[in-house]
Amino acid sequence: MDAHEILQKAQDLQAAKLAAKQAAVAPLAELLATRIRLQSELAETEVPYGKAYAMAAAAGWSPAELTEIGATEPAPRPRTRRSKDSSKAAAAANDSGTEIPAQAAVNA
């Protein structure tokens, strides 16, 4: 066996291993794509589900009754708050920006 035949045999082995790996991952790739699509669809239902759950609770359904019919309590949505301090800090920053040139003019 010469060097060319040995290299060809090595390439054939590598190609066979790669083909086997690709064949083994194909079902996983298809299922992964399906999972990603379904998770995205599920995420799109979170806000309307939370609103519908709140409406049912407001209509008099207790959490225990809703649990009995299979409705789980929705995950709380994160709240973002604006504090009065942050708007004051922004205003102060804007004010301090106008004061510096005036002070520089006085010192000049």
Coordinates of N, CA, C and O in Angstrom, one line a residue:
M1 N 0.9 -1.2 0.0 CA 0.0 0.0 0.0 C 0.9 1.2 0.0 O 1.8 1.4 0.8
D2 N 0.6 2.1 -0.9 CA 1.5 3.3 -1.0 C 0.8 4.5 -0.2 O -0.3 4.3 0.4
A3 N 1.5 5.6 -0.1 CA 1.1 6.7 0.7 C -0.3 7.3 0.2 O -1.2 7.6 1.0
H4 N -0.5 7.3 -1.1 CA -1.7 7.8 -1.6 C -2.9 6.9 -1.2 O -3.9 7.5 -0.8
E5 N -2.7 5.6 -1.2 CA -3.8 4.7 -0.8 C -4.1 4.9 0.7 O -5.3 4.8 1.1
I6 N -3.1 5.1 1.5 CA -3.2 5.2 3.0 C -4.0 6.5 3.2 O -5.0 6.6 4.0
L7 N -3.6 7.6 2.5 CA -4.3 8.9 2.7 C -5.8 8.8 2.3 O -6.7 9.3 2.9
Q8 N -6.0 8.1 1.2 CA -7.4 7.9 0.7 C -8.2 7.1 1.7 O -9.4 7.4 1.9
K9 N -7.6 6.1 2.3 CA -8.3 5.3 3.3 C -8.7 6.1 4.5 O -9.8 6.0 5.0
A10 N -7.7 7.0 4.9 CA -8.0 7.9 6.1 C -9.1 8.9 5.7 O -10.0 9.1 6.6
Q11 N -9.1 9.4 4.5 CA -10.2 10.3 4.1 C -11.5 9.6 4.1 O -12.5 10.2 4.5
D12 N -11.5 8.4 3.6 CA -12.8 7.6 3.6 C -13.3 7.4 5.0 O -14.5 7.5 5.2
L13 N -12.4 7.0 5.9 CA -12.8 6.8 7.3 C -13.4 8.1 7.9 O -14.5 8.1 8.6
Q14 N -12.7 9.2 7.7 CA -13.2 10.5 8.2 C -14.6 10.9 7.6 O -15.5 11.3 8.3
A15 N -14.7 10.6 6.3 CA -16.0 11.0 5.6 C -17.1 10.1 6.2 O -18.2 10.6 6.4
A16 N -16.8 8.8 6.4 CA -17.8 7.9 7.0 C -18.2 8.4 8.4 O -19.4 8.4 8.7
K17 N -17.3 8.8 9.2 CA -17.6 9.3 10.6 C -18.4 10.5 10.5 O -19.4 10.7 11.3
L18 N -18.0 11.4 9.6 CA -18.8 12.7 9.5 C -20.2 12.4 9.0 O -21.1 13.0 9.6
A19 N -20.4 11.5 8.1 CA -21.7 11.2 7.6 C -22.6 10.6 8.7 O -23.8 10.9 8.8
A20 N -22.0 9.7 9.5 CA -22.7 9.1 10.6 C -23.1 10.2 11.7 O -24.2 10.2 12.2
K21 N -22.2 11.1 12.0 CA -22.5 12.2 12.9 C -23.6 13.1 12.4 O -24.6 13.4 13.1
Q22 N -23.6 13.4 11.1 CA -24.6 14.3 10.5 C -25.9 13.5 10.5 O -27.0 14.1 10.8
A23 N -25.9 12.3 10.2 CA -27.2 11.5 10.2 C -27.8 11.4 11.6 O -29.0 11.5 11.7
A24 N -26.9 11.3 12.6 CA -27.4 11.2 14.0 C -28.0 12.5 14.5 O -28.9 12.5 15.3
V25 N -27.5 13.6 14.0 CA -27.9 14.9 14.5 C -29.2 15.4 13.7 O -29.9 16.3 14.2
A26 N -29.5 14.9 12.6 CA -30.6 15.3 11.8 C -31.9 15.3 12.5 O -32.7 16.3 12.6
P27 N -32.3 14.2 13.2 CA -33.6 14.2 14.0 C -33.5 15.2 15.1 O -34.5 15.8 15.4
L28 N -32.4 15.4 15.7 CA -32.3 16.4 16.8 C -32.5 17.8 16.3 O -33.2 18.6 16.9
A29 N -31.9 18.1 15.1 CA -32.1 19.4 14.5 C -33.6 19.7 14.2 O -34.1 20.8 14.5
E30 N -34.3 18.7 13.7 CA -35.7 18.9 13.4 C -36.5 19.1 14.7 O -37.3 20.0 14.7
L31 N -36.2 18.3 15.7 CA -37.0 18.5 16.9 C -36.6 19.8 17.6 O -37.4 20.4 18.2
L32 N -35.3 20.2 17.5 CA -34.9 21.4 18.1 C -35.6 22.6 17.5 O -36.1 23.5 18.1
A33 N -35.7 22.6 16.1 CA -36.5 23.6 15.4 C -37.9 23.7 15.9 O -38.5 24.7 16.1
T34 N -38.5 22.5 16.0 CA -39.9 22.4 16.5 C -40.0 23.0 17.9 O -41.0 23.8 18.2
R35 N -39.1 22.6 18.8 CA -39.2 23.2 20.2 C -39.0 24.7 20.2 O -39.8 25.3 20.9
I36 N -38.1 25.2 19.4 CA -37.9 26.7 19.4 C -39.2 27.3 18.9 O -39.6 28.3 19.4
R37 N -39.8 26.8 17.8 CA -41.1 27.4 17.3 C -42.2 27.3 18.4 O -42.9 28.3 18.6
L38 N -42.3 26.2 19.0 CA -43.4 26.0 20.1 C -43.1 26.9 21.3 O -44.1 27.5 21.8
Q39 N -41.9 27.1 21.7 CA -41.6 27.9 22.8 C -41.9 29.4 22.4 O -42.4 30.1 23.3
S40 N -41.6 29.8 21.2 CA -42.0 31.1 20.8 C -43.5 31.3 20.8 O -44.0 32.3 21.2
E41 N -44.2 30.3 20.3 CA -45.7 30.4 20.3 C -46.2 30.5 21.7 O -47.1 31.2 22.0
L42 N -45.6 29.7 22.6 CA -46.1 29.7 24.0 C -45.8 31.1 24.6 O -46.6 31.6 25.3
A43 N -44.6 31.7 24.3 CA -44.3 33.0 24.9 C -45.3 34.0 24.4 O -45.6 35.0 25.2
E44 N -45.8 33.9 23.2 CA -46.7 34.9 22.7 C -48.1 34.8 23.4 O -48.9 35.7 23.3
T45 N -48.4 33.7 24.1 CA -49.6 33.6 24.8 C -49.6 34.1 26.3 O -50.6 34.2 26.9
E46 N -48.4 34.4 26.7 CA -48.2 34.8 28.1 C -49.0 36.1 28.5 O -49.7 36.1 29.5
V47 N -48.9 37.1 27.7 CA -49.7 38.4 28.1 C -51.2 38.2 28.0 O -51.9 38.5 28.9
P48 N -51.7 37.6 26.9 CA -53.1 37.4 26.8 C -53.6 36.4 27.9 O -54.7 36.6 28.4
Y49 N -52.8 35.4 28.2 CA -53.2 34.5 29.2 C -53.3 35.2 30.6 O -54.3 35.0 31.3
G50 N -52.4 36.0 30.9 CA -52.4 36.8 32.2 C -53.6 37.7 32.3 O -54.2 37.7 33.3
K51 N -53.9 38.3 31.1 CA -55.1 39.2 31.1 C -56.4 38.4 31.3 O -57.3 38.8 32.1
A52 N -56.5 37.2 30.6 CA -57.7 36.4 30.8 C -57.8 35.8 32.2 O -58.9 35.8 32.7
Y53 N -56.7 35.4 32.8 CA -56.7 34.9 34.1 C -57.2 36.0 35.1 O -58.0 35.8 36.0
A54 N -56.7 37.2 34.9 CA -57.0 38.4 35.8 C -58.5 38.7 35.6 O -59.2 39.0 36.6
M55 N -59.0 38.6 34.4 CA -60.4 38.9 34.2 C -61.3 37.8 34.9 O -62.3 38.1 35.4
A56 N -60.9 36.5 34.8 CA -61.6 35.5 35.5 C -61.6 35.7 37.0 O -62.6 35.5 37.6
A57 N -60.5 36.1 37.5 CA -60.4 36.3 38.9 C -61.2 37.5 39.3 O -61.9 37.5 40.4
A58 N -61.2 38.6 38.5 CA -62.0 39.7 38.8 C -63.5 39.4 38.7 O -64.3 40.0 39.4
A59 N -63.9 38.4 37.9 CA -65.3 38.0 37.8 C -65.7 37.1 39.0 O -66.9 36.7 39.0
G60 N -64.8 36.8 39.9 CA -65.2 36.0 41.0 C -64.6 34.6 41.1 O -64.8 33.9 42.1
W61 N -63.8 34.2 40.2 CA -63.2 32.9 40.3 C -62.0 33.0 41.2 O -61.2 33.9 41.1
S62 N -61.9 32.0 42.2 CA -60.8 32.0 43.1 C -59.6 31.3 42.5 O -59.8 30.5 41.5
P63 N -58.4 31.6 43.0 CA -57.3 30.9 42.4 C -57.4 29.3 42.6 O -57.0 28.6 41.7
A64 N -58.0 28.9 43.7 CA -58.3 27.4 43.9 C -59.2 26.9 42.8 O -59.0 25.8 42.2
E65 N -60.3 27.6 42.5 CA -61.2 27.2 41.5 C -60.5 27.1 40.1 O -60.7 26.2 39.3
L66 N -59.7 28.2 39.8 CA -59.1 28.2 38.5 C -58.0 27.1 38.4 O -57.9 26.5 37.3
T67 N -57.4 26.7 39.5 CA -56.4 25.6 39.5 C -57.2 24.3 39.3 O -56.7 23.4 38.5
E68 N -58.4 24.2 39.8 CA -59.2 23.0 39.6 C -59.5 22.7 38.1 O -59.6 21.6 37.7
I69 N -59.7 23.8 37.4 CA -60.0 23.6 35.9 C -58.7 23.6 35.1 O -58.8 23.5 33.9
G70 N -57.5 23.6 35.8 CA -56.3 23.5 35.0 C -55.6 24.8 34.7 O -54.5 24.8 34.1
A71 N -56.1 25.9 35.2 CA -55.5 27.2 34.9 C -54.5 27.5 36.0 O -54.8 27.6 37.2
T72 N -53.2 27.6 35.6 CA -52.2 27.9 36.6 C -52.1 29.4 36.7 O -52.3 30.1 35.7
E73 N -51.6 29.9 37.8 CA -51.5 31.4 38.0 C -50.4 31.8 37.0 O -49.3 31.2 37.0
P74 N -50.6 32.9 36.3 CA -49.5 33.4 35.4 C -48.4 33.9 36.1 O -48.5 34.4 37.2
A75 N -47.2 33.9 35.5 CA -46.0 34.4 36.0 C -46.2 36.0 36.1 O -46.7 36.6 35.2
P76 N -45.8 36.6 37.2 CA -45.9 38.0 37.3 C -45.0 38.7 36.3 O -43.9 38.2 36.0
R77 N -45.5 39.8 35.7 CA -44.7 40.5 34.7 C -43.8 41.5 35.5 O -44.2 42.0 36.5
P78 N -42.6 41.6 35.0 CA -41.7 42.6 35.7 C -42.2 44.0 35.6 O -42.7 44.4 34.5
R79 N -42.1 44.7 36.6 CA -42.6 46.1 36.6 C -41.4 47.1 36.5 O -40.4 46.9 37.1
T80 N -41.6 48.1 35.7 CA -40.6 49.1 35.6 C -41.2 50.4 36.2 O -42.3 50.8 35.8
R81 N -40.5 51.0 37.1 CA -41.0 52.2 37.7 C -40.1 53.4 37.4 O -38.9 53.3 37.3
R82 N -40.8 54.5 37.3 CA -40.0 55.8 37.2 C -40.1 56.4 38.5 O -41.2 56.7 39.0
S83 N -39.0 56.8 39.1 CA -39.1 57.5 40.4 C -39.0 59.0 40.1 O -38.5 59.4 39.1
K84 N -39.5 59.7 41.1 CA -39.4 61.2 40.9 C -38.0 61.6 41.0 O -37.6 62.6 40.4
D85 N -37.2 60.9 41.8 CA -35.8 61.2 41.9 C -35.0 61.2 40.6 O -34.2 62.0 40.4
S86 N -35.3 60.2 39.8 CA -34.6 60.0 38.5 C -34.9 61.2 37.6 O -34.1 61.7 36.9
S87 N -36.2 61.7 37.6 CA -36.5 62.8 36.7 C -35.9 64.1 37.3 O -35.5 65.0 36.6
K88 N -35.8 64.2 38.6 CA -35.1 65.3 39.2 C -33.6 65.3 38.9 O -33.0 66.4 38.7
A89 N -33.1 64.1 39.0 CA -31.6 64.0 38.7 C -31.3 64.4 37.3 O -30.3 65.0 37.0
A90 N -32.2 64.0 36.3 CA -32.0 64.3 34.9 C -32.1 65.9 34.8 O -31.4 66.5 34.0
A91 N -33.1 66.5 35.4 CA -33.3 67.9 35.4 C -32.0 68.6 36.0 O -31.6 69.6 35.4
A92 N -31.5 68.1 37.1 CA -30.4 68.7 37.7 C -29.1 68.6 36.8 O -28.3 69.5 36.7
A93 N -29.0 67.5 36.1 CA -27.9 67.3 35.2 C -28.0 68.3 34.0 O -27.0 68.8 33.6
N94 N -29.2 68.5 33.5 CA -29.4 69.5 32.5 C -29.1 70.9 32.9 O -28.5 71.7 32.2
D95 N -29.5 71.2 34.2 CA -29.2 72.5 34.7 C -27.7 72.7 35.0 O -27.2 73.8 34.7
S96 N -27.1 71.7 35.5 CA -25.6 71.8 35.7 C -24.9 72.0 34.4 O -23.8 72.7 34.4
G97 N -25.4 71.5 33.3 CA -24.7 71.6 32.1 C -24.8 73.0 31.6 O -23.9 73.5 30.9
T98 N -25.8 73.8 31.9 CA -25.9 75.2 31.5 C -25.2 76.1 32.4 O -24.8 77.2 32.0
E99 N -24.9 75.7 33.6 CA -24.2 76.5 34.6 C -22.7 76.6 34.3 O -22.1 77.6 34.5
I100 N -22.2 75.5 33.9 CA -20.7 75.4 33.7 C -20.2 76.5 32.7 O -19.3 77.2 33.0
P101 N -20.8 76.6 31.5 CA -20.3 77.7 30.6 C -20.5 79.1 31.2 O -19.7 79.9 31.0
A102 N -21.6 79.3 31.9 CA -21.7 80.6 32.6 C -20.6 80.9 33.6 O -20.1 82.0 33.6
Q103 N -20.2 79.9 34.3 CA -19.1 80.1 35.3 C -17.8 80.3 34.5 O -17.0 81.1 35.0
A104 N -17.6 79.6 33.4 CA -16.4 79.7 32.7 C -16.3 81.2 32.1 O -15.3 81.8 32.1
A105 N -17.5 81.7 31.7 CA -17.5 83.1 31.2 C -17.1 84.1 32.3 O -16.5 85.1 32.1
V106 N -17.6 83.8 33.5 CA -17.4 84.7 34.7 C -15.9 84.7 35.0 O -15.3 85.7 35.3
N107 N -15.3 83.5 35.0 CA -13.9 83.3 35.4 C -12.9 83.8 34.3 O -11.8 84.1 34.6
A108 N -13.4 84.0 33.1 CA -12.5 84.4 32.0 C -12.2 85.9 32.0 O -12.5 86.7 32.6

